[in-house]
Amino acid sequence: MSEHPSDQQFETLAIHAGQEPDAATGAVVPPIHQVSTFKQDGVGGLRGGYEYSRSANPTRSALEENLAALEGGRRGLAFASGLAAEDCLLRTVLSPGDHMVVPDDAYGGTFRLIAKVVERWGVRWSVADTSDPDSVRAALRPETKLVWVETPSNPLLGITDIAMVAEIARGAGARLVVDNTFASPYLQQPLALGADVVVHSTTKYMGGHSDVVGGALMTSDAALGEELAYHQNAMGAVAGPFDAWLVMRGIKTLAVRMDRHCANAARIAEALEAHPRVSAVLYPGLPSHPGHETAAKQMRAFGGMVSFRLADGEDAAVELCDRTKLFTLAESLGGVESLIEHPGRMTHASVVGSALEVPADLVRLSVGIESVDDLLADLGQALG
Ligand SMILES: *Cc1c(COP(=O)(O)O)cnc(C)c1O
C-alpha cells in the first residue's frame, strides 16, 4: 500500500486516496474490473501484481488503499460483509485456548459470531461494560488476547473511552479492536487513539446508500496487516469488484453526508427528549447522556443514530414502528434514507436471553439526510 500525504484532510483523502485516474484510459473513476483472472506475460510475469481476483483485484485494491487512508492506517482490507471481516480478524489473531473480552452492548451478529461460531473452536470470552474501566479489568485473564469495543454501541449508543481501554488492553498484552461502524472514520479515528485494528460494516455509512453489503479491516501494524491479508486470501470472503466500486462511490460523499446525519439526529434527539410519551433518549450528543463528555473528546460530532424508550412499553414501541410513513421500517442503518426499527424483535433478536439483551420498549432510528422538518413531522404524527 502506498503512503498518503499526511497533510491532506479527510474530505480530500475520501475523494482521492487510491483513486488515481486509470493509467490506460484516463478514466477519473477507477473502473470496475469485473474479472477473475489476469493474463501473464510469460510464466509468473504479472502486470501490476495481479494474478487472480480472490488474491487481489484492481478495483478492490483502489478501495483498500482508500480505506487505509481514511482511518489513518497502513493497511486496509475489503470483505464481502462486516461479519466476513470480523471472522477473518478473529481467526487470524485467536487460537484455541485464547480468551477475548466482548462488550455488553454490541451488534447482535458480532455476538452471535463469537458465542455460537468462534467459541466452538475453543476460544473463550467474557462480557464487560467497556464504558467502565473496572469492568474491563475484571474481565481480563492471563489468556486474554483481544478486547472488543463498539462505540457508539448498537443499539444503546453507549460510549467507551477508546484511549483508556487501549491502555488497559496494552497493559494486559491484548489487542484492542474497535468496531467504528456507527461513527465512521469521519467522526472518530480509533487507530490514532491506540486501537490495533478497526472494523467496519461498510454496508452502513461508508456505502451510505443501502445498495451494497461489505466490510473492512484497517490497521497501522504492518506485520498484522500482512497476516490479515494472508488470511483474507486463504479464507476467501473478499469484496467483489462491483461491490468495492459501490463502497468507493459512497465514500466520496461520506463527510458531507455525515454532517447532515449528525445535524438531523441532534434536532430529533432534542425533540424526542421533550416528548411526553418518550421516557428516555439515548444520544451521545445530549448533555444528559452519561458518555457525552467522552464522546465530545473523541468524536468530531455525535452521529446519526438515535435510540429511545417509550413510556408505555413494548406494545407502544412496536406500534410506533408501524405508524411512521417517512421513516421506513427496516433493519440496517447509515443510508441516506431514514429507518426505524424495534431492536428487541429485529436486529437484536439473536441476543434475547443473553447478557446483551436490549429493553423491549426500545426503538432505534437511523436518521437520514432528508429535510429534518419532514422527519420531525413524521415522528410527531406517529407518536400522536
Ligand atoms: C451491520 C453491522 C455489522 C455487521 O456487518 P454486515 O455488513 O451486516 O455483515 C457489524 N457491526 C455493526 C456495528 C453493524 O452495524
Coordinates of C-alpha atoms and ligand atoms in Angstrom, one line a residue:
M1 CA 0.0 0.0 0.0
S2 CA 1.3 3.5 -0.8
E3 CA 1.6 6.1 1.9
H4 CA -0.6 9.2 1.7
P5 CA 0.4 12.8 2.3
S6 CA -0.5 13.3 6.0
D7 CA -1.1 17.0 5.4
Q8 CA -4.3 16.2 3.4
Q9 CA -7.6 16.5 5.2
F10 CA -10.2 13.7 5.5
E11 CA -12.5 15.2 2.8
T12 CA -9.7 15.2 0.3
L13 CA -8.4 11.7 1.1
A14 CA -12.0 10.4 0.8
I15 CA -12.1 11.5 -2.8
H16 CA -8.5 11.0 -3.9
A17 CA -6.7 8.3 -1.8
G18 CA -6.2 5.2 -4.1
Q19 CA -8.3 6.9 -6.8
E20 CA -5.6 7.8 -9.4
P21 CA -7.1 8.2 -12.9
D22 CA -6.9 5.0 -14.9
A23 CA -3.4 4.6 -16.4
A24 CA -4.7 3.1 -19.7
T25 CA -7.6 5.5 -20.4
G26 CA -7.5 8.4 -18.0
A27 CA -11.0 7.5 -16.6
V28 CA -11.2 9.6 -13.5
V29 CA -13.0 6.9 -11.6
P30 CA -11.3 3.5 -11.0
P31 CA -13.0 1.1 -13.5
I32 CA -15.0 -2.0 -12.3
H33 CA -12.5 -4.8 -13.2
Q34 CA -15.2 -7.5 -13.3
V35 CA -12.7 -10.3 -14.0
S36 CA -11.5 -13.4 -12.2
T37 CA -8.0 -13.9 -13.8
F38 CA -5.2 -11.9 -15.4
K39 CA -3.0 -12.7 -18.5
Q40 CA 0.6 -13.3 -17.5
D41 CA 3.4 -12.1 -19.7
G42 CA 5.3 -15.4 -19.6
V43 CA 5.0 -17.7 -16.5
G44 CA 5.0 -15.5 -13.4
G45 CA 5.1 -12.3 -15.4
L46 CA 2.3 -10.5 -13.6
R47 CA 1.2 -7.0 -14.6
G48 CA 0.9 -4.9 -11.5
G49 CA 1.0 -7.9 -9.3
Y50 CA -2.5 -9.1 -10.4
E51 CA -3.0 -12.8 -11.0
Y52 CA -6.4 -14.0 -9.6
S53 CA -9.2 -11.8 -8.2
R54 CA -9.5 -13.5 -4.8
S55 CA -5.9 -12.6 -4.1
A56 CA -6.1 -9.1 -5.5
N57 CA -8.3 -7.2 -7.9
P58 CA -7.5 -3.6 -9.1
T59 CA -11.0 -2.2 -8.1
R60 CA -10.7 -3.8 -4.6
S61 CA -7.1 -2.5 -4.3
A62 CA -8.3 1.1 -5.0
L63 CA -10.9 0.7 -2.3
E64 CA -8.4 -0.9 0.1
E65 CA -5.9 1.9 -0.3
N66 CA -8.7 4.5 0.3
L67 CA -9.9 2.6 3.4
A68 CA -6.4 2.6 4.9
A69 CA -6.1 6.4 4.3
L70 CA -9.5 7.2 5.9
E71 CA -8.6 5.5 9.2
G72 CA -5.0 6.8 9.1
G73 CA -3.8 3.2 8.9
R74 CA -1.1 1.5 6.8
R75 CA -3.3 -1.4 5.6
G76 CA -7.0 -1.6 4.6
L77 CA -8.7 -4.8 3.5
A78 CA -12.2 -5.1 2.0
F79 CA -14.5 -8.0 2.6
A80 CA -17.9 -9.4 1.4
S81 CA -19.6 -8.2 4.6
G82 CA -18.8 -6.7 8.0
L83 CA -19.1 -10.2 9.6
A84 CA -16.8 -11.7 7.0
A85 CA -14.2 -9.0 8.1
E86 CA -14.8 -9.9 11.7
D87 CA -14.5 -13.6 11.1
C88 CA -11.2 -13.1 9.3
L89 CA -9.9 -11.0 12.1
L90 CA -10.9 -13.4 14.9
R91 CA -9.4 -16.4 13.1
T92 CA -6.2 -14.6 12.3
V93 CA -5.5 -13.3 15.9
L94 CA -7.0 -16.0 18.1
S95 CA -6.2 -19.7 18.6
P96 CA -7.9 -22.4 20.7
G97 CA -7.4 -21.6 24.5
D98 CA -7.3 -17.9 23.9
H99 CA -9.7 -15.5 25.6
M100 CA -11.4 -12.3 24.5
V101 CA -13.5 -9.6 26.1
V102 CA -16.8 -8.9 24.5
P103 CA -18.8 -5.7 25.2
D104 CA -22.2 -6.0 26.9
D105 CA -23.8 -3.9 24.1
A106 CA -22.7 -4.9 20.6
Y107 CA -24.1 -5.6 17.2
G108 CA -26.1 -8.9 17.6
G109 CA -24.3 -10.6 14.7
T110 CA -20.9 -9.9 16.3
F111 CA -22.1 -11.5 19.5
R112 CA -23.6 -14.5 17.6
L113 CA -20.3 -15.0 15.6
I114 CA -18.3 -15.1 18.8
A115 CA -20.7 -17.0 21.1
K116 CA -22.1 -19.5 18.6
V117 CA -19.3 -20.0 16.0
V118 CA -15.9 -19.0 17.2
E119 CA -16.5 -20.5 20.6
R120 CA -16.9 -23.9 19.1
W121 CA -13.2 -23.7 18.0
G122 CA -12.0 -23.3 21.6
V123 CA -12.0 -19.5 22.0
R124 CA -13.3 -18.3 25.4
W125 CA -14.9 -15.0 26.1
S126 CA -16.3 -12.8 28.9
V127 CA -18.7 -9.9 28.8
A128 CA -17.7 -6.5 30.1
D129 CA -19.2 -3.0 30.3
T130 CA -16.4 -1.4 28.3
S131 CA -17.5 2.1 29.3
D132 CA -16.3 1.2 32.8
P133 CA -12.5 0.6 33.2
D134 CA -13.0 -1.6 36.3
S135 CA -15.4 -3.9 34.4
V136 CA -12.8 -4.3 31.6
R137 CA -10.0 -5.0 34.1
A138 CA -12.2 -7.6 35.9
A139 CA -12.9 -9.4 32.6
L140 CA -9.2 -9.9 31.7
R141 CA -7.5 -13.2 32.1
P142 CA -3.9 -14.3 31.5
E143 CA -5.0 -15.8 28.2
T144 CA -6.8 -12.6 27.0
K145 CA -5.6 -11.8 23.5
L146 CA -8.3 -9.4 22.3
V147 CA -10.6 -6.7 23.7
W148 CA -13.6 -5.8 21.5
V149 CA -15.1 -2.3 21.7
E150 CA -18.1 -0.8 19.8
T151 CA -18.5 2.9 20.3
P152 CA -21.1 4.3 19.9
S153 CA -22.6 0.9 20.6
N154 CA -25.6 -0.7 18.9
P155 CA -28.4 -0.2 19.8
L156 CA -27.9 1.6 23.2
L157 CA -25.5 4.2 21.9
G158 CA -23.1 3.6 24.8
I159 CA -19.7 5.4 24.7
T160 CA -16.4 3.8 25.5
D161 CA -13.2 5.8 26.1
I162 CA -11.0 4.3 23.4
A163 CA -7.7 5.7 24.6
M164 CA -8.4 4.4 28.1
V165 CA -9.3 0.9 27.1
A166 CA -6.3 0.8 24.7
E167 CA -4.1 1.4 27.6
I168 CA -5.7 -1.3 29.7
A169 CA -5.5 -3.8 26.8
R170 CA -1.9 -2.9 26.1
G171 CA -1.0 -3.4 29.8
A172 CA -2.6 -6.9 29.6
G173 CA -0.8 -7.9 26.4
A174 CA -4.1 -7.9 24.4
R175 CA -5.0 -6.2 21.2
L176 CA -7.8 -3.7 21.0
V177 CA -10.3 -3.9 18.2
V178 CA -12.8 -1.1 17.7
D179 CA -16.0 -1.5 15.6
N180 CA -16.2 2.0 14.1
T181 CA -19.3 1.4 12.0
F182 CA -21.6 3.8 13.9
A183 CA -19.2 6.7 13.9
S184 CA -17.4 6.3 10.5
P185 CA -13.8 7.4 10.2
Y186 CA -15.0 11.0 9.6
L187 CA -16.3 11.3 13.2
Q188 CA -13.8 9.1 15.0
Q189 CA -10.3 7.6 14.4
P190 CA -9.6 4.7 16.8
L191 CA -6.1 3.9 15.4
A192 CA -4.9 7.3 16.5
L193 CA -6.3 6.7 20.0
G194 CA -4.4 3.4 20.4
A195 CA -6.6 0.7 18.8
D196 CA -4.8 -2.1 16.9
V197 CA -7.5 -2.8 14.4
V198 CA -10.6 -1.0 13.2
V199 CA -13.6 -3.0 11.9
H200 CA -16.3 -1.6 9.7
S201 CA -19.5 -2.8 8.2
T202 CA -19.2 -0.7 5.0
T203 CA -22.8 -1.6 4.4
K204 CA -23.7 1.3 6.6
Y205 CA -22.3 4.9 6.5
M206 CA -19.3 4.1 4.2
G207 CA -21.5 2.8 1.4
G208 CA -24.2 5.1 2.6
H209 CA -27.0 4.3 0.0
S210 CA -28.4 1.0 1.2
D211 CA -27.3 -0.7 -2.0
V212 CA -24.3 -2.8 -1.0
V213 CA -23.1 -5.2 1.7
G214 CA -19.5 -5.0 2.6
G215 CA -16.9 -5.0 5.4
A216 CA -13.4 -3.7 6.1
L217 CA -10.4 -4.1 8.4
M218 CA -7.8 -1.3 8.9
T219 CA -4.6 -1.4 10.9
S220 CA -1.4 0.6 11.4
D221 CA 0.6 -2.5 12.3
A222 CA 2.3 -3.6 9.0
A223 CA 3.0 -7.1 10.3
L224 CA -0.6 -7.7 11.4
G225 CA -1.8 -6.2 8.1
E226 CA 0.3 -8.8 6.3
E227 CA -1.2 -11.6 8.4
L228 CA -4.7 -10.4 7.9
A229 CA -4.1 -10.1 4.1
Y230 CA -2.8 -13.7 4.1
H231 CA -5.9 -14.9 5.9
Q232 CA -8.2 -12.8 3.7
N233 CA -6.8 -14.7 0.6
A234 CA -6.7 -18.0 2.4
M235 CA -10.4 -17.7 3.7
G236 CA -11.7 -16.0 0.5
A237 CA -14.6 -13.8 1.7
V238 CA -13.4 -10.8 -0.4
A239 CA -15.4 -7.9 -1.7
G240 CA -16.4 -8.4 -5.3
P241 CA -15.3 -5.7 -7.9
F242 CA -18.8 -4.1 -8.3
D243 CA -19.4 -4.1 -4.5
A244 CA -16.0 -2.5 -3.9
W245 CA -16.8 0.2 -6.6
L246 CA -20.1 1.0 -4.9
V247 CA -18.5 1.4 -1.5
M248 CA -15.9 3.7 -3.1
R249 CA -18.5 5.8 -4.7
G250 CA -20.3 6.2 -1.4
I251 CA -17.1 7.1 0.5
K252 CA -16.6 10.2 -1.7
T253 CA -19.6 11.9 -0.1
L254 CA -19.1 10.5 3.4
A255 CA -18.1 13.8 5.0
V256 CA -21.0 15.9 3.7
R257 CA -23.5 13.1 4.4
M258 CA -22.2 12.7 8.0
D259 CA -22.5 16.4 8.6
R260 CA -26.2 16.3 7.7
H261 CA -26.9 12.9 9.5
C262 CA -25.4 14.5 12.7
A263 CA -27.3 17.8 12.4
N264 CA -30.7 16.0 11.8
A265 CA -30.1 13.5 14.6
A266 CA -29.3 16.2 17.1
R267 CA -32.5 18.0 16.3
I268 CA -34.6 14.8 16.5
A269 CA -32.9 13.8 19.8
E270 CA -33.8 17.1 21.4
A271 CA -37.4 16.9 20.1
L272 CA -37.8 13.4 21.5
E273 CA -36.4 14.3 24.8
A274 CA -39.2 16.9 25.2
H275 CA -42.0 14.5 24.2
P276 CA -44.2 13.2 27.0
R277 CA -44.5 9.7 25.5
V278 CA -40.7 9.2 25.5
S279 CA -39.2 8.0 28.8
A280 CA -35.5 8.2 27.7
V281 CA -33.5 9.3 24.7
L282 CA -30.1 7.7 24.1
Y283 CA -28.0 10.0 22.0
P284 CA -24.4 10.9 22.9
G285 CA -24.9 14.5 21.8
L286 CA -27.3 15.1 24.6
P287 CA -25.7 16.5 27.8
S288 CA -28.0 14.0 29.7
H289 CA -26.1 11.1 28.1
P290 CA -23.5 9.5 30.6
G291 CA -20.9 9.3 27.8
H292 CA -21.4 12.8 26.5
E293 CA -18.0 14.2 27.6
T294 CA -16.1 11.2 26.4
A295 CA -17.9 11.3 23.1
A296 CA -17.1 15.1 22.8
K297 CA -13.4 14.3 23.4
Q298 CA -13.0 11.5 20.9
M299 CA -15.6 12.3 18.2
R300 CA -16.0 15.2 15.7
A301 CA -19.8 15.1 16.2
F302 CA -22.2 12.6 17.6
G303 CA -23.5 10.6 14.7
G304 CA -26.8 9.8 13.0
M305 CA -28.2 7.1 15.3
V306 CA -30.8 7.9 17.9
S307 CA -32.4 5.3 20.2
F308 CA -35.3 6.0 22.7
R309 CA -37.6 4.2 25.0
L310 CA -41.4 4.5 25.1
A311 CA -43.1 5.3 28.4
D312 CA -46.0 2.9 27.5
G313 CA -43.7 -0.1 27.0
E314 CA -43.1 -2.7 24.3
D315 CA -46.5 -2.6 22.5
A316 CA -46.2 1.2 22.1
A317 CA -42.7 0.8 20.7
V318 CA -43.8 -1.8 18.2
E319 CA -46.9 0.3 17.3
L320 CA -44.7 3.4 16.7
C321 CA -42.6 1.4 14.2
D322 CA -45.7 0.6 12.2
R323 CA -47.0 4.2 12.2
T324 CA -44.2 6.2 10.7
K325 CA -44.5 7.0 7.0
L326 CA -41.2 8.6 6.1
F327 CA -39.1 6.6 8.4
T328 CA -39.1 3.1 6.7
L329 CA -39.4 0.1 8.9
A330 CA -36.3 -1.8 8.2
E331 CA -33.1 -3.3 9.7
S332 CA -29.6 -1.8 8.8
L333 CA -28.6 1.9 9.1
G334 CA -26.3 4.5 7.7
G335 CA -28.1 5.2 4.4
V336 CA -29.4 8.5 3.1
E337 CA -33.0 7.4 3.9
S338 CA -34.3 7.4 7.4
L339 CA -35.1 4.0 9.0
I340 CA -36.9 2.9 12.2
E341 CA -36.8 -0.5 13.9
H342 CA -37.5 -2.4 17.1
P343 CA -34.1 -3.9 18.1
G344 CA -35.6 -6.4 20.6
R345 CA -37.6 -8.2 17.8
M346 CA -35.4 -7.3 14.8
T347 CA -31.6 -6.6 14.8
H348 CA -31.1 -7.9 18.3
A349 CA -33.4 -10.9 18.3
S350 CA -30.3 -13.1 18.4
V351 CA -29.2 -11.8 21.8
V352 CA -32.5 -12.3 23.6
G353 CA -31.8 -14.2 26.9
S354 CA -28.1 -13.3 26.9
A355 CA -26.2 -10.6 28.8
L356 CA -26.7 -8.4 25.7
E357 CA -30.5 -8.4 25.7
V358 CA -31.9 -5.0 25.0
P359 CA -35.0 -3.3 26.6
A360 CA -38.3 -4.3 24.9
D361 CA -39.6 -0.7 24.9
L362 CA -36.6 0.5 22.8
V363 CA -36.9 2.0 19.3
R364 CA -33.9 2.7 17.1
L365 CA -33.7 5.4 14.4
S366 CA -31.2 5.7 11.6
V367 CA -31.7 9.4 10.9
G368 CA -31.2 10.0 7.1
I369 CA -30.4 13.2 5.3
E370 CA -33.9 14.2 4.3
S371 CA -35.4 17.6 5.4
V372 CA -35.4 17.5 9.2
D373 CA -38.7 19.3 9.3
D374 CA -40.3 16.4 7.3
L375 CA -38.7 13.9 9.7
L376 CA -39.9 15.7 12.8
A377 CA -43.4 15.9 11.4
D378 CA -43.4 12.2 10.7
L379 CA -42.3 11.3 14.2
G380 CA -44.8 13.8 15.6
Q381 CA -47.8 12.2 13.8
A382 CA -46.6 8.7 14.6
L383 CA -46.3 9.5 18.3
G384 CA -49.7 11.1 18.3
Ligands
LIG1 C1 -24.2 -4.2 10.4 C2 -23.1 -4.2 11.5 C3 -22.1 -5.2 11.5 C4 -22.1 -6.4 10.5 O1 -21.9 -6.0 9.2 P1 -22.6 -6.8 7.9 O2 -22.1 -5.9 6.8 O3 -24.1 -6.8 8.1 O4 -22.0 -8.1 7.9 C5 -21.1 -5.1 12.4 N1 -21.1 -4.2 13.4 C6 -22.0 -3.2 13.4 C7 -21.9 -2.1 14.4 C8 -23.1 -3.2 12.4 O5 -24.0 -2.2 12.5

